[in-house]
Every structure is written in structure tokens, then in C-alpha cells.
Amino acid sequence: MTCFIQLHLLTSYPPSNLNRDDLGRPKTAVMGGETRLRISSQSLKRAWRTSDVMESALKEHKGVRTKLMGVEVYKALKERGVKEKQAQDWAQKIASVFGKLEGSDKKSAEEEQEEIVLADGSSVPKALAKTLAIRQLAHISPEERSAIDALVATIAERGTEPTAEELQLLREKHSAADIALFGRMLADNPRYNVEAAAQVAHAISVHKVAIEDDFFTAVDDLNKGLEDVGAGHMGETEFAAGLFYLYICIDKDLLVENLGGDKILANRALAALVEAAATVAPTGKQNSFGSRARASFILAERGSQQPRSLAVAFLKPVNGYGGDMLANAIRALIATRDNLDKVYGACADACVVMDATEPEGSLQAVIDFVKE
């Protein structure tokens, strides 16, 4: 039977704007008839996947998510002495393995001169990059990246384009823990899709919120106020504070399967995910608000029963009655868990709690629990 790991976290963020909508306002959702703050699962997973926690724990077992692999291939071919036209053509062939290319449109002379700066600090013409870019982000495993690098070396040395056999770069089995956890979709090659082993809910505030506006000014250091005493800049940004409930469900058997049966690596990935979820904050507006936080409460459950979120505990917004919203939220969460157990039977075989308000338990105990 499938083993599910369920994580329920309560994390309080001070005034912040961690995850913005298209207007720059903190994302929200209506739940229980009241507006709540929201942090999207995409924002959370991105913060975790790129964190130092996962980097140090998984290192060579992380993939790269990009549209620009064709640009990287082009640069590598050019550095090996391949001529311009061949480098472009061969890079397009390799990049197209991972998805349809964007192609090129007619641009103005000014736009033709624009460049994009890559992660390593180098730059390439924007028009060229577009001819090499994949239309959709592709999550490329370490094994696939190694195969690309080997192919680049081979074709550059012999001076001929890659063959159809050599372009079989995609791998059904690989050791990319982030792909195994969060999945990937290759629309043009569904055979190589990976079903995510981890389901991450959008984090929501357990209480109702009102988005506030912060009007700010910046002073011009060289303006002595002799003629113009006004601010050098004026602006406005939105923010709110919230105590968030986050639910994560991991199909541990699927995680092991996605990693080719490597249980040790699966446990490393689980441990990294738990630590990241508890300690890593989204990066939105951190320089403006310094709103980094750690989970104050974690309930971890393990069992083969059908998983369920405990978000229903917060359909009625939690208030600060008695001066302790966090304690009230913990009580609501535990009471909901117990009530569901009473009417459905035990919804998990075992559980462990980390409560920083008591204190009780520890993050390491939660990590050890999910690895059992």
C-alpha cells in the first residue's frame, strides 16, 4: 500500500509582500467568506528548490529548469571553435529535443542590438537567443545535462551535426530529486513526463486580512534643500501580515519510484523538503520588509490512508482572543484532526509534532520521522 507523508505547518510572517499578483499586491483568496493572504505553491516550490538547504543536501541530484539550454549549447560549441552557422544549427537541433523552439520574428534595428545577460554574466544577442530558446520551460535532469555536454564535445571534435541516434538525450530514469518531488511536463515528449510525488497547497492565512498601503519617500543625498526641498522619489507599496497554514502531501512510494528505487536518495530529498518548508521563506520584497520566518508548528503524519488537508480548521477565521492567535490556530488544527479521526477512523498510522511555542519536539525529530 502507498505510504503518504502529510505535513501541516503554521508560519507567521510580519508585514511583507512575499508573493505578488500582476498589480504588485500581495496575493489573496476568499475562504470561509473572508479575504485571506495567500502564497502560491509555485512561489513556495521555487524558493525551496533554489535554496541553500536543497543545494547542500542534494547537490549533484538537482535539475535545471530553463528555456535557454540551446543558448548554453551554442556558447559551448563556439568556445570549441565551431563556426557560427553550424553552432546555431546544431544548438537548435539539440534544444528542440526538449520542446518546440520559439523561432524568430522580424525586429527593428534597435531591437536587433539588444542582448540578454545569462546566469554566468555573459550575454548573447536577444534575437539569436530567441531562435535557440524553447517555448516552454524544460526541467532537465543531471543525466540529461551530462548527455548534452558529451554530445557537444563529440560533434565539435568531429565537425559534423548530431545524428538522430545521438539526439536521444531524454531519460526516463534519472537522479534529479527536484524533478522527482515536483514533477515535469514535456508536452512534445509525454513519455518522459514525471508525475510529482509532492503535492503542495497554496499557503493561506488562518485569519482574515486587509491589504495596507505603505507610502514612502526617498531623500536625494546631494540635495541640500536650498531650492528644492521635496523628496527625490515617492512611491507606494502594498503589504500585509499573516499567520499561514501550509499543507504538503508526499507519496513516498512514488518518490522512490521516480528516483529509480533509490531509497537513500529519496530520504535525502524528503529531509531537504521538510527543512526547506520549515525554514525557507519566499524571496518577494525581502529587502524591503526583512520578513524571513520559520515554522512555529509542524504536524507530520505517516500512513497509507487517503490523505486530507486540515484547511477546514480555518474556514472560520482564527482571531487573537486571549492575545494568542498562534495558540488558537494550533488548537483549531489539532481539534480538526481529532474530529476527523473520530468520524472516519484514524487518518494516519503515526504522527509527530514540533511546537516552538511550548517548546515540544524538534525539526530533526520531524525529519527522522518522515525518513522511517
CSV table of C-alpha atoms in Angstrom, one decimal:
chain,number,residue,atom,x,y,z
A,1,MET,CA,0.0,0.0,0.0
A,2,THR,CA,1.1,3.6,-0.7
A,3,CYS,CA,2.8,5.4,2.1
A,4,PHE,CA,1.8,9.1,2.4
A,5,ILE,CA,3.7,11.7,4.3
A,6,GLN,CA,1.5,14.7,5.3
A,7,LEU,CA,2.9,17.9,6.7
A,8,HIS,CA,0.8,20.7,8.3
A,9,LEU,CA,2.8,23.9,9.1
A,10,LEU,CA,1.9,27.2,10.8
A,11,THR,CA,4.2,30.0,10.0
A,12,SER,CA,3.8,33.7,11.0
A,13,TYR,CA,5.1,36.4,8.7
A,14,PRO,CA,5.3,40.0,9.8
A,15,PRO,CA,4.4,42.8,7.4
A,16,SER,CA,5.5,41.6,4.0
A,17,ASN,CA,4.7,41.1,0.3
A,18,LEU,CA,6.1,37.7,-0.3
A,19,ASN,CA,4.1,36.8,-3.4
A,20,ARG,CA,2.6,39.5,-5.7
A,21,ASP,CA,-0.2,39.5,-8.2
A,22,ASP,CA,0.0,41.2,-11.6
A,23,LEU,CA,-0.7,44.6,-9.9
A,24,GLY,CA,2.1,44.1,-7.3
A,25,ARG,CA,-0.3,43.5,-4.4
A,26,PRO,CA,0.0,40.5,-2.1
A,27,LYS,CA,-1.9,37.5,-3.4
A,28,THR,CA,-5.2,36.7,-1.7
A,29,ALA,CA,-8.0,34.2,-1.7
A,30,VAL,CA,-11.5,34.2,-0.3
A,31,MET,CA,-12.1,31.3,2.1
A,32,GLY,CA,-14.9,31.0,4.6
A,33,GLY,CA,-16.4,34.2,3.2
A,34,GLU,CA,-13.3,36.2,4.2
A,35,THR,CA,-10.3,37.5,2.4
A,36,ARG,CA,-7.1,35.7,3.3
A,37,LEU,CA,-3.5,36.3,2.4
A,38,ARG,CA,-2.1,33.6,0.0
A,39,ILE,CA,1.3,32.4,-1.1
A,40,SER,CA,1.1,30.3,-4.2
A,41,SER,CA,2.6,26.8,-4.3
A,42,GLN,CA,4.7,27.9,-7.3
A,43,SER,CA,6.3,30.6,-5.2
A,44,LEU,CA,7.0,28.2,-2.4
A,45,LYS,CA,8.4,25.4,-4.5
A,46,ARG,CA,10.7,27.8,-6.3
A,47,ALA,CA,12.1,29.2,-3.1
A,48,TRP,CA,12.7,25.7,-1.7
A,49,ARG,CA,14.2,24.3,-4.9
A,50,THR,CA,16.7,27.1,-5.3
A,51,SER,CA,17.5,27.3,-1.5
A,52,ASP,CA,20.9,26.6,0.0
A,53,VAL,CA,19.1,23.9,2.0
A,54,MET,CA,18.3,21.8,-1.1
A,55,GLU,CA,21.6,22.8,-2.8
A,56,SER,CA,23.7,21.5,0.0
A,57,ALA,CA,21.6,18.4,0.6
A,58,LEU,CA,21.1,17.3,-3.0
A,59,LYS,CA,24.0,18.9,-4.9
A,60,GLU,CA,24.5,16.8,-8.0
A,61,HIS,CA,20.9,15.4,-7.8
A,62,LYS,CA,19.2,18.6,-8.9
A,63,GLY,CA,18.0,19.5,-12.4
A,64,VAL,CA,18.0,22.9,-14.1
A,65,ARG,CA,14.7,24.5,-15.3
A,66,THR,CA,15.2,26.7,-18.3
A,67,LYS,CA,14.3,27.8,-21.8
A,68,LEU,CA,17.8,28.7,-22.6
A,69,MET,CA,19.6,25.3,-22.9
A,70,GLY,CA,20.0,26.0,-26.7
A,71,VAL,CA,21.9,29.2,-25.8
A,72,GLU,CA,24.2,27.3,-23.5
A,73,VAL,CA,24.9,24.7,-26.2
A,74,TYR,CA,25.6,27.4,-28.8
A,75,LYS,CA,28.1,29.1,-26.5
A,76,ALA,CA,29.8,25.8,-25.7
A,77,LEU,CA,30.1,25.0,-29.4
A,78,LYS,CA,31.5,28.4,-30.2
A,79,GLU,CA,34.1,28.1,-27.5
A,80,ARG,CA,35.2,24.8,-29.1
A,81,GLY,CA,35.8,26.5,-32.4
A,82,VAL,CA,32.6,25.6,-34.3
A,83,LYS,CA,31.6,28.1,-36.9
A,84,GLU,CA,28.7,30.5,-36.3
A,85,LYS,CA,26.1,28.9,-38.7
A,86,GLN,CA,26.9,25.4,-37.6
A,87,ALA,CA,26.8,26.3,-33.9
A,88,GLN,CA,23.4,27.8,-34.4
A,89,ASP,CA,22.0,24.9,-36.4
A,90,TRP,CA,23.4,22.2,-34.1
A,91,ALA,CA,22.3,24.1,-30.9
A,92,GLN,CA,18.7,24.3,-32.4
A,93,LYS,CA,18.7,20.5,-33.1
A,94,ILE,CA,19.8,19.7,-29.5
A,95,ALA,CA,17.4,22.3,-27.9
A,96,SER,CA,14.4,21.1,-29.9
A,97,VAL,CA,14.7,17.7,-28.2
A,98,PHE,CA,13.2,19.3,-25.1
A,99,GLY,CA,10.4,21.2,-26.8
A,100,LYS,CA,9.4,23.4,-29.8
A,101,LEU,CA,11.6,26.4,-30.3
A,102,GLU,CA,10.3,30.0,-30.2
A,103,GLY,CA,11.6,30.9,-33.6
A,104,SER,CA,12.4,34.4,-34.8
A,105,ASP,CA,10.3,37.4,-35.7
A,106,LYS,CA,11.3,40.5,-37.7
A,107,LYS,CA,12.7,43.0,-35.3
A,108,SER,CA,13.6,46.7,-35.6
A,109,ALA,CA,17.3,47.6,-35.9
A,110,GLU,CA,17.3,48.8,-32.3
A,111,GLU,CA,15.8,45.5,-31.0
A,112,GLU,CA,18.4,43.5,-33.0
A,113,GLN,CA,21.1,45.2,-30.9
A,114,GLU,CA,19.5,44.1,-27.6
A,115,GLU,CA,21.3,41.5,-25.5
A,116,ILE,CA,20.2,39.2,-22.7
A,117,VAL,CA,22.5,38.5,-19.8
A,118,LEU,CA,22.9,34.9,-18.7
A,119,ALA,CA,23.4,33.5,-15.2
A,120,ASP,CA,27.2,33.3,-15.7
A,121,GLY,CA,27.3,37.0,-16.5
A,122,SER,CA,27.9,36.5,-20.3
A,123,SER,CA,25.5,37.9,-22.8
A,124,VAL,CA,24.2,37.0,-26.3
A,125,PRO,CA,22.1,38.9,-28.8
A,126,LYS,CA,18.4,38.7,-27.9
A,127,ALA,CA,17.4,37.9,-31.5
A,128,LEU,CA,19.8,35.0,-31.5
A,129,ALA,CA,18.7,33.7,-28.1
A,130,LYS,CA,15.1,33.6,-29.3
A,131,THR,CA,15.9,31.4,-32.2
A,132,LEU,CA,17.6,29.0,-29.7
A,133,ALA,CA,15.0,29.2,-26.9
A,134,ILE,CA,12.5,26.5,-26.1
A,135,ARG,CA,8.9,27.9,-25.9
A,136,GLN,CA,8.2,26.4,-22.5
A,137,LEU,CA,10.5,25.8,-19.5
A,138,ALA,CA,12.0,22.4,-19.6
A,139,HIS,CA,13.3,20.7,-16.4
A,140,ILE,CA,16.5,19.0,-17.4
A,141,SER,CA,18.0,16.3,-15.2
A,142,PRO,CA,21.7,15.9,-14.4
A,143,GLU,CA,22.0,12.8,-16.6
A,144,GLU,CA,20.4,14.7,-19.5
A,145,ARG,CA,22.7,17.6,-19.0
A,146,SER,CA,25.7,15.3,-18.9
A,147,ALA,CA,24.5,13.7,-22.2
A,148,ILE,CA,24.2,17.2,-23.8
A,149,ASP,CA,27.7,18.1,-22.7
A,150,ALA,CA,29.1,14.8,-24.1
A,151,LEU,CA,27.3,15.3,-27.4
A,152,VAL,CA,28.6,18.9,-27.7
A,153,ALA,CA,32.2,17.6,-27.2
A,154,THR,CA,31.7,14.8,-29.8
A,155,ILE,CA,30.2,16.9,-32.6
A,156,ALA,CA,32.6,19.8,-32.0
A,157,GLU,CA,35.6,17.4,-32.3
A,158,ARG,CA,34.4,15.6,-35.5
A,159,GLY,CA,32.8,18.7,-37.1
A,160,THR,CA,29.5,17.2,-38.2
A,161,GLU,CA,26.0,17.6,-36.9
A,162,PRO,CA,24.4,15.3,-34.3
A,163,THR,CA,22.7,12.1,-35.7
A,164,ALA,CA,19.2,11.1,-34.8
A,165,GLU,CA,20.6,8.4,-32.5
A,166,GLU,CA,22.8,10.9,-30.7
A,167,LEU,CA,19.8,13.2,-30.1
A,168,GLN,CA,18.2,10.6,-27.9
A,169,LEU,CA,19.0,12.8,-24.9
A,170,LEU,CA,15.9,12.4,-22.7
A,171,ARG,CA,16.0,9.9,-19.9
A,172,GLU,CA,13.0,8.1,-18.3
A,173,LYS,CA,15.1,7.3,-15.3
A,174,HIS,CA,17.3,9.9,-13.6
A,175,SER,CA,18.5,11.1,-10.2
A,176,ALA,CA,17.0,14.6,-10.2
A,177,ALA,CA,15.4,14.8,-6.8
A,178,ASP,CA,13.7,18.1,-7.5
A,179,ILE,CA,12.0,16.6,-10.6
A,180,ALA,CA,11.1,13.5,-8.6
A,181,LEU,CA,9.4,15.7,-6.0
A,182,PHE,CA,7.8,18.4,-8.1
A,183,GLY,CA,7.4,16.6,-11.5
A,184,ARG,CA,7.9,17.8,-15.0
A,185,MET,CA,5.9,18.0,-18.2
A,186,LEU,CA,7.3,17.8,-21.7
A,187,ALA,CA,4.3,18.5,-23.9
A,188,ASP,CA,6.1,17.2,-27.0
A,189,ASN,CA,7.5,14.1,-25.3
A,190,PRO,CA,5.0,12.9,-22.8
A,191,ARG,CA,6.8,9.6,-22.4
A,192,TYR,CA,9.4,11.5,-20.3
A,193,ASN,CA,6.9,13.3,-18.1
A,194,VAL,CA,7.3,12.8,-14.4
A,195,GLU,CA,4.4,12.8,-12.0
A,196,ALA,CA,5.1,14.9,-9.0
A,197,ALA,CA,5.5,12.9,-5.7
A,198,ALA,CA,4.9,16.0,-3.7
A,199,GLN,CA,1.6,18.0,-3.7
A,200,VAL,CA,1.9,21.5,-2.3
A,201,ALA,CA,-1.1,23.6,-1.4
A,202,HIS,CA,-1.2,27.3,-1.6
A,203,ALA,CA,-0.5,28.7,1.9
A,204,ILE,CA,-3.3,30.7,3.3
A,205,SER,CA,-3.6,33.0,6.3
A,206,VAL,CA,-5.8,31.4,9.1
A,207,HIS,CA,-7.4,34.8,9.7
A,208,LYS,CA,-9.0,37.5,7.6
A,209,VAL,CA,-6.7,40.3,6.3
A,210,ALA,CA,-6.8,43.8,4.9
A,211,ILE,CA,-4.1,44.8,2.5
A,212,GLU,CA,-2.4,48.0,3.6
A,213,ASP,CA,-0.6,50.7,1.6
A,214,ASP,CA,2.8,52.0,2.5
A,215,PHE,CA,3.6,55.5,1.2
A,216,PHE,CA,7.3,56.1,1.2
A,217,THR,CA,9.8,58.7,0.1
A,218,ALA,CA,13.5,58.7,-0.7
A,219,VAL,CA,15.8,61.6,0.0
A,220,ASP,CA,18.4,62.9,-2.5
A,221,ASP,CA,21.7,62.9,-0.5
A,222,LEU,CA,23.1,65.7,-2.7
A,223,ASN,CA,20.0,67.9,-2.5
A,224,LYS,CA,20.7,70.4,0.4
A,225,GLY,CA,17.2,71.8,0.2
A,226,LEU,CA,18.4,75.3,-0.9
A,227,GLU,CA,16.0,75.5,-3.8
A,228,ASP,CA,14.0,72.2,-3.9
A,229,VAL,CA,13.0,70.7,-0.5
A,230,GLY,CA,10.9,67.9,-2.0
A,231,ALA,CA,11.6,64.2,-1.9
A,232,GLY,CA,13.9,62.7,-4.5
A,233,HIS,CA,11.4,59.9,-5.1
A,234,MET,CA,7.9,59.0,-3.8
A,235,GLY,CA,6.3,55.6,-4.1
A,236,GLU,CA,3.7,53.2,-2.7
A,237,THR,CA,3.8,49.5,-2.0
A,238,GLU,CA,1.2,47.2,-0.5
A,239,PHE,CA,1.8,44.8,2.3
A,240,ALA,CA,0.1,42.6,5.0
A,241,ALA,CA,1.0,40.3,7.9
A,242,GLY,CA,-0.3,36.8,8.3
A,243,LEU,CA,-0.2,33.5,10.1
A,244,PHE,CA,-0.2,30.9,7.3
A,245,TYR,CA,-1.3,27.3,7.2
A,246,LEU,CA,0.6,25.2,4.7
A,247,TYR,CA,-0.3,21.6,3.7
A,248,ILE,CA,2.1,19.3,1.8
A,249,CYS,CA,1.4,15.7,0.9
A,250,ILE,CA,4.2,13.4,-0.4
A,251,ASP,CA,3.6,10.0,-2.0
A,252,LYS,CA,6.8,8.4,-0.7
A,253,ASP,CA,6.5,5.2,-2.8
A,254,LEU,CA,6.2,7.4,-6.0
A,255,LEU,CA,9.2,9.4,-4.9
A,256,VAL,CA,11.3,6.3,-4.6
A,257,GLU,CA,10.0,5.1,-8.0
A,258,ASN,CA,10.8,8.4,-9.6
A,259,LEU,CA,14.3,8.0,-8.3
A,260,GLY,CA,14.8,4.6,-9.8
A,261,GLY,CA,14.3,2.8,-6.5
A,262,ASP,CA,17.0,4.7,-4.6
A,263,LYS,CA,15.5,4.9,-1.1
A,264,ILE,CA,18.6,6.6,0.3
A,265,LEU,CA,18.3,9.5,-2.1
A,266,ALA,CA,14.5,9.6,-1.6
A,267,ASN,CA,15.1,10.1,2.1
A,268,ARG,CA,17.6,12.8,1.4
A,269,ALA,CA,15.1,14.6,-0.8
A,270,LEU,CA,12.4,14.2,1.9
A,271,ALA,CA,14.7,15.6,4.6
A,272,ALA,CA,15.6,18.6,2.4
A,273,LEU,CA,12.0,19.3,1.6
A,274,VAL,CA,10.9,19.3,5.3
A,275,GLU,CA,13.8,21.5,6.3
A,276,ALA,CA,13.2,23.9,3.4
A,277,ALA,CA,9.4,24.1,4.1
A,278,ALA,CA,10.1,24.9,7.8
A,279,THR,CA,13.0,27.4,7.3
A,280,VAL,CA,13.0,29.0,3.8
A,281,ALA,CA,10.8,32.0,3.1
A,282,PRO,CA,9.9,33.2,-0.4
A,283,THR,CA,12.1,36.0,-1.6
A,284,GLY,CA,9.5,38.5,-2.6
A,285,LYS,CA,10.2,42.1,-1.2
A,286,GLN,CA,12.6,40.6,1.4
A,287,ASN,CA,15.0,43.6,1.1
A,288,SER,CA,12.1,46.0,1.8
A,289,PHE,CA,10.5,44.0,4.7
A,290,GLY,CA,13.0,41.6,6.1
A,291,SER,CA,10.2,39.2,6.7
A,292,ARG,CA,12.1,35.9,7.0
A,293,ALA,CA,10.4,33.4,9.3
A,294,ARG,CA,10.4,29.8,10.4
A,295,ALA,CA,7.5,27.5,11.1
A,296,SER,CA,6.2,27.7,14.7
A,297,PHE,CA,4.3,24.5,14.5
A,298,ILE,CA,4.6,21.3,12.4
A,299,LEU,CA,2.3,18.3,12.5
A,300,ALA,CA,3.8,15.4,10.4
A,301,GLU,CA,1.7,12.3,9.7
A,302,ARG,CA,2.6,9.0,8.1
A,303,GLY,CA,0.2,6.2,6.8
A,304,SER,CA,-1.4,4.5,3.9
A,305,GLN,CA,-4.8,6.2,4.4
A,306,GLN,CA,-6.3,8.6,1.9
A,307,PRO,CA,-4.6,12.0,2.6
A,308,ARG,CA,-6.6,15.1,3.6
A,309,SER,CA,-5.8,18.7,4.2
A,310,LEU,CA,-6.8,20.2,7.5
A,311,ALA,CA,-7.6,23.6,6.0
A,312,VAL,CA,-11.2,23.2,7.1
A,313,ALA,CA,-9.9,24.0,10.6
A,314,PHE,CA,-9.7,27.6,9.4
A,315,LEU,CA,-12.9,28.1,7.5
A,316,LYS,CA,-13.9,30.2,10.5
A,317,PRO,CA,-11.1,32.8,10.7
A,318,VAL,CA,-9.0,32.4,13.8
A,319,ASN,CA,-8.8,35.5,16.0
A,320,GLY,CA,-6.5,36.7,18.6
A,321,TYR,CA,-8.9,36.1,21.5
A,322,GLY,CA,-6.8,35.8,24.7
A,323,GLY,CA,-3.9,37.5,22.9
A,324,ASP,CA,-2.6,34.4,21.2
A,325,MET,CA,-3.6,33.8,17.6
A,326,LEU,CA,-1.0,31.1,17.1
A,327,ALA,CA,-2.1,29.1,20.1
A,328,ASN,CA,-5.7,29.4,18.9
A,329,ALA,CA,-4.7,28.2,15.4
A,330,ILE,CA,-2.8,25.2,16.9
A,331,ARG,CA,-5.9,24.2,18.9
A,332,ALA,CA,-8.1,24.5,15.9
A,333,LEU,CA,-5.8,22.4,13.8
A,334,ILE,CA,-5.4,19.6,16.4
A,335,ALA,CA,-9.2,19.6,17.2
A,336,THR,CA,-10.0,19.3,13.5
A,337,ARG,CA,-7.5,16.4,13.2
A,338,ASP,CA,-9.0,14.6,16.2
A,339,ASN,CA,-12.6,15.2,15.0
A,340,LEU,CA,-11.9,13.7,11.6
A,341,ASP,CA,-10.2,10.7,13.2
A,342,LYS,CA,-13.4,10.2,15.3
A,343,VAL,CA,-15.8,10.1,12.3
A,344,TYR,CA,-13.5,8.5,9.7
A,345,GLY,CA,-11.2,6.4,11.8
A,346,ALA,CA,-7.5,7.1,12.1
A,347,CYS,CA,-6.4,9.1,9.1
A,348,ALA,CA,-2.7,8.2,9.7
A,349,ASP,CA,-0.8,5.4,11.4
A,350,ALA,CA,1.6,7.7,13.2
A,351,CYS,CA,2.4,11.3,13.8
A,352,VAL,CA,4.9,13.7,15.4
A,353,VAL,CA,4.6,17.3,16.4
A,354,MET,CA,7.1,20.2,16.6
A,355,ASP,CA,5.8,23.1,18.6
A,356,ALA,CA,8.1,26.1,19.1
A,357,THR,CA,5.6,27.7,21.5
A,358,GLU,CA,6.0,25.1,24.2
A,359,PRO,CA,8.7,24.0,23.1
A,360,GLU,CA,7.9,20.4,22.1
A,361,GLY,CA,9.7,18.2,19.6
A,362,SER,CA,12.2,19.4,17.1
A,363,LEU,CA,12.7,19.8,13.4
A,364,GLN,CA,15.3,16.9,13.4
A,365,ALA,CA,12.6,14.7,15.0
A,366,VAL,CA,10.2,15.5,12.2
A,367,ILE,CA,12.9,14.8,9.6
A,368,ASP,CA,13.8,11.5,11.2
A,369,PHE,CA,10.1,10.6,11.3
A,370,VAL,CA,9.5,11.1,7.6
A,371,LYS,CA,12.6,9.1,6.7
A,372,GLU,CA,11.4,6.0,8.6
